[in-house]
C-alpha cells in the first residue's frame, strides 16, 4: 500500500493545499488538518493505486518500473490479490475525509473537489483513460497537483481571479503539464509497443521535450505577473527548464535516456519546494 501511494510524491499534493489554505485563512482549523491529511496519503493512494491496478500489463513490460517510480508485482496471482486490496483501501481511506470535505465551504468548493477527484480516477480508470488522450493526459496530470491548490483557494473563499492567485495556479498547471509531458518521453517506445497513447507517442520524443521546455518557460513568465515580492517565484521553474533542456536533441530511439532527467526532476522537487516554503514564510511574515 505504501509503495502504491508513492511516498516521494505525498508532499507534492499536500503542500499546495496546506500552503494556499493557510495563507488565505491565517489559522489552523479542521479543514486545514483534514484536507492536508487527505491530500497527503489517501489522495495519492487513489491516484497511483488505480494507475498501478489498470496499468499492470504495460508496467510489467516497462523496465523502469520498480522502486521509487512505481512497484510491480511479478507474480500475477499475488498481484491480483494486492490489486483488490488496493482498490478496497482506496475506498476505505478516501471516502470518509472526502465526504466530510464535500460539505465544508460553498457549493463551488464541493464541485471543485469533486472534479479534482474525478480527474484522478478518470486518468487511469477503464472507459475513461484520460492518460491515453494526448494533451488531455498532460492537462489532467497537471490538475492532479494544481487541483488541491485551487480547491484550497475556493474552500477558503479566495477569488481565483485575484492578482495574487491566478498567476500561481496558472503557473502551477503549466509546470505540471510540462512535467508530465517530459515524464512521458522516457516511455515513448514502451508505450507504442504496448498500444498506449500519450502526448509523447503522438508528437515524438524531441518535440515533447521542446513542448515541456516551452511550458516551463511560460510558467516562469506567468509568475512575473504577481505583485512584488511574489515575482521572485518566477525563478522557480527555471531549474526544471535547464534540466530538461539537456535532452533537447533526444530521439524516439534514445527516449529511455530521458529517465536520467526524470530522476533529476523527482529530486529537484525537494530543494525547489524548500525555496517555495522560504519565500512563502518571508512574504507572510513581511520580511520581503
Short mmCIF file of C-alpha atoms in Angstrom, two decimals:
data_model
loop_
_atom_site.label_atom_id
_atom_site.label_comp_id
_atom_site.label_asym_id
_atom_site.label_seq_id
_atom_site.Cartn_x
_atom_site.Cartn_y
_atom_site.Cartn_z
CA UNK A 1 0.00 0.00 0.00
CA UNK A 2 2.80 2.40 0.88
CA UNK A 3 4.67 1.68 -2.34
CA UNK A 4 1.48 2.10 -4.36
CA UNK A 5 0.89 5.56 -2.88
CA UNK A 6 4.41 6.79 -3.91
CA UNK A 7 5.64 8.34 -0.63
CA UNK A 8 8.13 10.52 -2.51
CA UNK A 9 5.15 12.34 -4.06
CA UNK A 10 2.98 12.81 -0.96
CA UNK A 11 4.31 16.30 -0.33
CA UNK A 12 3.56 17.37 -3.93
CA UNK A 13 -0.19 17.33 -3.31
CA UNK A 14 -0.47 18.02 0.43
CA UNK A 15 1.83 21.06 0.42
CA UNK A 16 -0.04 23.09 -2.26
CA UNK A 17 -3.32 22.63 -0.39
CA UNK A 18 -1.90 23.39 3.05
CA UNK A 19 0.16 26.40 1.95
CA UNK A 20 -2.64 28.03 -0.05
CA UNK A 21 -5.29 27.44 2.59
CA UNK A 22 -3.11 28.63 5.48
CA UNK A 23 -2.08 31.80 3.64
CA UNK A 24 -5.71 32.74 2.99
CA UNK A 25 -7.30 31.73 6.31
CA UNK A 26 -4.32 32.55 8.56
CA UNK A 27 -5.46 29.95 11.06
CA UNK A 28 -5.23 26.24 11.79
CA UNK A 29 -8.70 24.74 11.62
CA UNK A 30 -10.33 21.38 10.91
CA UNK A 31 -10.44 21.92 7.14
CA UNK A 32 -6.70 22.58 7.06
CA UNK A 33 -5.92 19.47 9.10
CA UNK A 34 -8.33 17.07 7.37
CA UNK A 35 -7.58 18.46 3.91
CA UNK A 36 -3.82 18.21 4.37
CA UNK A 37 -4.05 14.62 5.62
CA UNK A 38 -6.44 13.75 2.78
CA UNK A 39 -4.14 15.13 0.10
CA UNK A 40 -1.10 13.63 1.82
CA UNK A 41 -1.89 9.89 1.67
CA UNK A 42 -5.44 8.82 0.63
CA UNK A 43 -5.42 11.09 -2.44
CA UNK A 44 -2.07 9.69 -3.58
CA UNK A 45 -3.13 6.11 -2.91
CA UNK A 46 -6.21 6.74 -5.08
CA UNK A 47 -4.18 8.37 -7.85
CA UNK A 48 -1.28 5.95 -8.06
CA UNK A 49 -3.09 2.86 -6.80
CA UNK A 50 -5.69 2.96 -9.58
CA UNK A 51 -2.88 3.58 -12.05
CA UNK A 52 -0.95 0.54 -10.81
CA UNK A 53 -4.02 -1.70 -11.00
CA UNK A 54 -5.13 -0.78 -14.51
CA UNK A 55 -1.65 -0.30 -15.99
CA UNK A 56 -0.38 -3.60 -14.68
CA UNK A 57 0.26 -5.31 -18.03
CA UNK A 58 2.13 -2.37 -19.53
CA UNK A 59 4.07 -1.84 -16.29
CA UNK A 60 5.29 -5.43 -16.42
CA UNK A 61 6.95 -4.70 -19.75
CA UNK A 62 8.36 -1.34 -18.65
CA UNK A 63 11.99 -1.71 -17.48
CA UNK A 64 11.95 1.47 -15.37
CA UNK A 65 9.07 0.29 -13.17
CA UNK A 66 10.14 -0.76 -9.73
CA UNK A 67 11.16 1.15 -6.61
CA UNK A 68 10.70 4.91 -6.48
CA UNK A 69 8.92 5.10 -9.86
CA UNK A 70 6.27 2.53 -9.04
CA UNK A 71 6.48 -1.06 -7.84
CA UNK A 72 5.47 -4.03 -9.97
CA UNK A 73 4.48 -7.41 -8.52
CA UNK A 74 5.79 -10.04 -10.92
CA UNK A 75 3.66 -12.92 -9.63
CA UNK A 76 0.27 -12.47 -11.32
CA UNK A 77 -1.79 -14.33 -8.71
CA UNK A 78 -0.25 -12.32 -5.90
CA UNK A 79 -0.75 -9.16 -7.96
CA UNK A 80 -4.49 -9.83 -8.32
CA UNK A 81 -4.86 -10.13 -4.54
CA UNK A 82 -2.86 -6.97 -3.94
CA UNK A 83 -4.80 -5.07 -6.59
CA UNK A 84 -8.11 -5.96 -4.94
CA UNK A 85 -6.70 -4.79 -1.63
CA UNK A 86 -5.51 -1.52 -3.18
CA UNK A 87 -8.95 -0.75 -4.61
CA UNK A 88 -10.63 -1.50 -1.27
CA UNK A 89 -8.03 0.58 0.55
CA UNK A 90 -8.81 3.48 -1.79
CA UNK A 91 -12.50 3.28 -0.91
CA UNK A 92 -11.88 2.95 2.83
CA UNK A 93 -9.29 5.72 3.14
CA UNK A 94 -10.74 8.21 0.64
CA UNK A 95 -14.48 8.10 1.33
CA UNK A 96 -14.69 9.43 4.94
CA UNK A 97 -12.46 12.53 4.57
CA UNK A 98 -13.83 13.22 1.09
CA UNK A 99 -17.43 13.07 2.32
CA UNK A 100 -16.59 15.44 5.18
CA UNK A 101 -14.71 17.91 2.97
CA UNK A 102 -17.54 17.98 0.43
CA UNK A 103 -19.88 19.57 2.99
CA UNK A 104 -17.37 22.22 4.06
CA UNK A 105 -17.41 25.64 2.46
CA UNK A 106 -19.51 26.66 -0.53
CA UNK A 107 -21.15 24.60 -3.24
CA UNK A 108 -18.38 25.80 -5.53
CA UNK A 109 -15.82 24.25 -3.21
CA UNK A 110 -17.66 20.92 -3.27
CA UNK A 111 -17.83 20.96 -7.06
CA UNK A 112 -14.14 21.84 -7.30
CA UNK A 113 -13.11 18.98 -5.02
CA UNK A 114 -15.41 16.54 -6.84
CA UNK A 115 -13.85 17.49 -10.18
CA UNK A 116 -10.34 17.13 -8.78
CA UNK A 117 -11.08 13.62 -7.50
CA UNK A 118 -12.89 12.72 -10.73
CA UNK A 119 -9.80 13.72 -12.69
CA UNK A 120 -7.64 11.42 -10.56
CA UNK A 121 -9.95 8.48 -11.25
CA UNK A 122 -10.53 9.32 -14.93
CA UNK A 123 -6.81 9.42 -15.62
CA UNK A 124 -6.40 5.63 -15.31
CA UNK A 125 -9.84 4.03 -14.93
CA UNK A 126 -11.15 1.84 -17.79
CA UNK A 127 -13.62 3.56 -20.07
CA UNK A 128 -12.16 6.99 -19.39
CA UNK A 129 -8.37 6.60 -19.53
CA UNK A 130 -7.53 10.29 -19.90
CA UNK A 131 -3.88 9.23 -19.74
CA UNK A 132 -4.22 7.84 -23.26
CA UNK A 133 -5.69 11.01 -24.74
CA UNK A 134 -2.78 13.16 -25.97
CA UNK A 135 -2.53 16.64 -24.42
CA UNK A 136 -5.55 15.89 -22.23
CA UNK A 137 -3.21 13.49 -20.45
CA UNK A 138 -0.81 16.31 -19.56
CA UNK A 139 -3.59 18.68 -18.50
CA UNK A 140 -5.25 16.05 -16.30
CA UNK A 141 -1.94 15.12 -14.72
CA UNK A 142 -1.21 18.79 -14.02
CA UNK A 143 -4.58 19.17 -12.30
CA UNK A 144 -3.71 16.25 -10.02
CA UNK A 145 -1.21 18.62 -8.37
CA UNK A 146 -2.68 22.06 -9.06
CA UNK A 147 -6.16 20.83 -8.13
CA UNK A 148 -5.51 20.71 -4.36
CA UNK A 149 -4.20 24.30 -4.53
CA UNK A 150 -7.23 25.51 -6.50
CA UNK A 151 -9.58 23.70 -4.11
CA UNK A 152 -7.80 25.33 -1.14
CA UNK A 153 -8.36 28.79 -2.60
CA UNK A 154 -12.04 28.11 -3.32
CA UNK A 155 -12.87 26.49 0.04
CA UNK A 156 -11.02 29.32 1.84
CA UNK A 157 -13.07 31.89 -0.05
CA UNK A 158 -10.26 33.46 -2.09
CA UNK A 159 -11.21 34.64 -5.61
CA UNK A 160 -9.35 32.69 -8.29
CA UNK A 161 -9.08 35.84 -10.38
CA UNK A 162 -7.20 37.81 -7.71
CA UNK A 163 -3.90 39.27 -8.86
CA UNK A 164 -2.01 37.08 -6.42
CA UNK A 165 -4.00 33.89 -7.07
CA UNK A 166 -4.35 33.42 -10.82
CA UNK A 167 -0.64 33.59 -11.72
CA UNK A 168 0.10 30.95 -9.07
CA UNK A 169 -2.46 28.36 -10.14
CA UNK A 170 -1.93 29.05 -13.84
CA UNK A 171 1.84 28.68 -13.50
CA UNK A 172 1.36 25.52 -11.44
CA UNK A 173 -0.80 23.98 -14.19
CA UNK A 174 1.78 24.88 -16.85
CA UNK A 175 4.54 23.42 -14.66
CA UNK A 176 2.51 20.24 -14.17
CA UNK A 177 1.80 19.85 -17.89
CA UNK A 178 5.50 20.30 -18.67
CA UNK A 179 6.49 17.75 -16.04
CA UNK A 180 4.00 15.16 -17.26
CA UNK A 181 4.96 15.64 -20.90
CA UNK A 182 8.65 15.25 -20.14
CA UNK A 183 7.92 12.20 -17.98
CA UNK A 184 6.18 10.58 -20.96
CA UNK A 185 9.28 10.93 -23.16
CA UNK A 186 11.13 8.07 -21.48
CA UNK A 187 8.24 5.70 -22.26
CA UNK A 188 7.74 6.52 -25.95
CA UNK A 189 8.91 3.16 -27.27
CA UNK A 190 7.40 1.11 -24.43
CA UNK A 191 4.04 2.86 -24.79
CA UNK A 192 3.96 2.43 -28.56
CA UNK A 193 4.79 -1.26 -28.24
CA UNK A 194 2.04 -1.60 -25.64
CA UNK A 195 -0.51 0.31 -27.73
CA UNK A 196 -0.74 3.15 -25.19
CA UNK A 197 -1.15 6.70 -26.44
CA UNK A 198 0.36 9.83 -24.88
CA UNK A 199 1.42 13.28 -25.90
CA UNK A 200 4.93 11.89 -26.45
CA UNK A 201 3.86 8.97 -28.64
CA UNK A 202 1.89 11.37 -30.87
CA UNK A 203 4.40 14.19 -31.42
CA UNK A 204 7.59 12.26 -30.70
CA UNK A 205 10.28 12.44 -28.04
CA UNK A 206 12.17 15.51 -29.26
CA UNK A 207 9.07 17.60 -29.92
CA UNK A 208 7.74 16.67 -26.48
CA UNK A 209 10.94 17.82 -24.80
CA UNK A 210 10.63 21.18 -26.56
CA UNK A 211 6.95 21.29 -25.58
CA UNK A 212 8.00 20.82 -21.95
CA UNK A 213 10.71 23.48 -22.24
CA UNK A 214 8.14 25.94 -23.60
CA UNK A 215 5.68 25.20 -20.82
CA UNK A 216 8.31 25.64 -18.11
CA UNK A 217 9.27 28.95 -19.69
CA UNK A 218 5.62 30.04 -19.85
CA UNK A 219 5.19 29.07 -16.19
CA UNK A 220 8.07 31.35 -15.26
CA UNK A 221 6.70 34.24 -17.33
CA UNK A 222 3.22 33.95 -15.80
CA UNK A 223 4.68 34.24 -12.30
CA UNK A 224 6.11 37.62 -13.26
CA UNK A 225 2.50 38.89 -13.22
CA UNK A 226 2.41 38.61 -9.43
CA UNK A 227 2.90 41.72 -7.32
CA UNK A 228 6.28 42.06 -5.61
CA UNK A 229 7.72 40.04 -3.91
CA UNK A 230 5.76 37.21 -5.48
CA UNK A 231 7.59 37.86 -8.74
CA UNK A 232 10.63 36.19 -7.16
CA UNK A 233 8.82 32.88 -7.72
CA UNK A 234 9.47 33.30 -11.45
CA UNK A 235 12.92 31.74 -10.97
CA UNK A 236 11.48 28.51 -9.52
CA UNK A 237 10.55 26.77 -12.83
CA UNK A 238 13.96 27.57 -14.34
CA UNK A 239 15.91 24.65 -12.76
CA UNK A 240 13.41 22.28 -14.39
CA UNK A 241 13.78 24.05 -17.73
CA UNK A 242 17.57 23.79 -17.53
CA UNK A 243 17.42 20.12 -16.59
CA UNK A 244 15.03 19.22 -19.40
CA UNK A 245 16.99 21.27 -21.95
CA UNK A 246 19.80 18.69 -21.66
CA UNK A 247 17.60 16.35 -23.71
CA UNK A 248 16.67 18.79 -26.46
CA UNK A 249 18.27 16.57 -29.10
CA UNK A 250 16.77 13.28 -27.91
CA UNK A 251 15.16 10.94 -30.44
CA UNK A 252 12.50 8.26 -30.23
CA UNK A 253 15.26 5.64 -30.41
CA UNK A 254 17.10 7.14 -27.42
CA UNK A 255 13.97 8.12 -25.45
CA UNK A 256 14.97 5.98 -22.46
CA UNK A 257 17.84 8.40 -21.81
CA UNK A 258 15.22 10.86 -20.53
CA UNK A 259 14.89 8.70 -17.42
CA UNK A 260 18.01 10.44 -16.09
CA UNK A 261 16.19 13.74 -16.40
CA UNK A 262 13.08 12.31 -14.76
CA UNK A 263 15.06 11.17 -11.75
CA UNK A 264 16.58 14.63 -11.56
CA UNK A 265 13.05 16.02 -11.62
CA UNK A 266 12.00 13.87 -8.65
CA UNK A 267 14.83 15.23 -6.52
CA UNK A 268 14.60 18.80 -7.82
CA UNK A 269 11.19 18.94 -6.15
CA UNK A 270 12.89 18.90 -2.74
CA UNK A 271 15.15 22.00 -2.97
CA UNK A 272 12.60 23.88 -5.10
CA UNK A 273 9.90 23.01 -2.57
CA UNK A 274 12.17 24.31 0.18
CA UNK A 275 12.65 27.55 -1.76
CA UNK A 276 8.87 27.90 -2.17
CA UNK A 277 8.44 27.40 1.57
CA UNK A 278 11.03 30.01 2.47
CA UNK A 279 9.50 32.50 0.02
CA UNK A 280 6.01 31.97 1.47
CA UNK A 281 7.28 32.40 5.01
CA UNK A 282 9.14 35.58 4.06
CA UNK A 283 6.06 37.03 2.35
CA UNK A 284 3.66 36.04 5.13
CA UNK A 285 5.92 37.45 7.83
CA UNK A 286 6.58 40.69 5.97
CA UNK A 287 10.31 40.09 5.62
CA UNK A 288 10.08 40.99 1.91
#
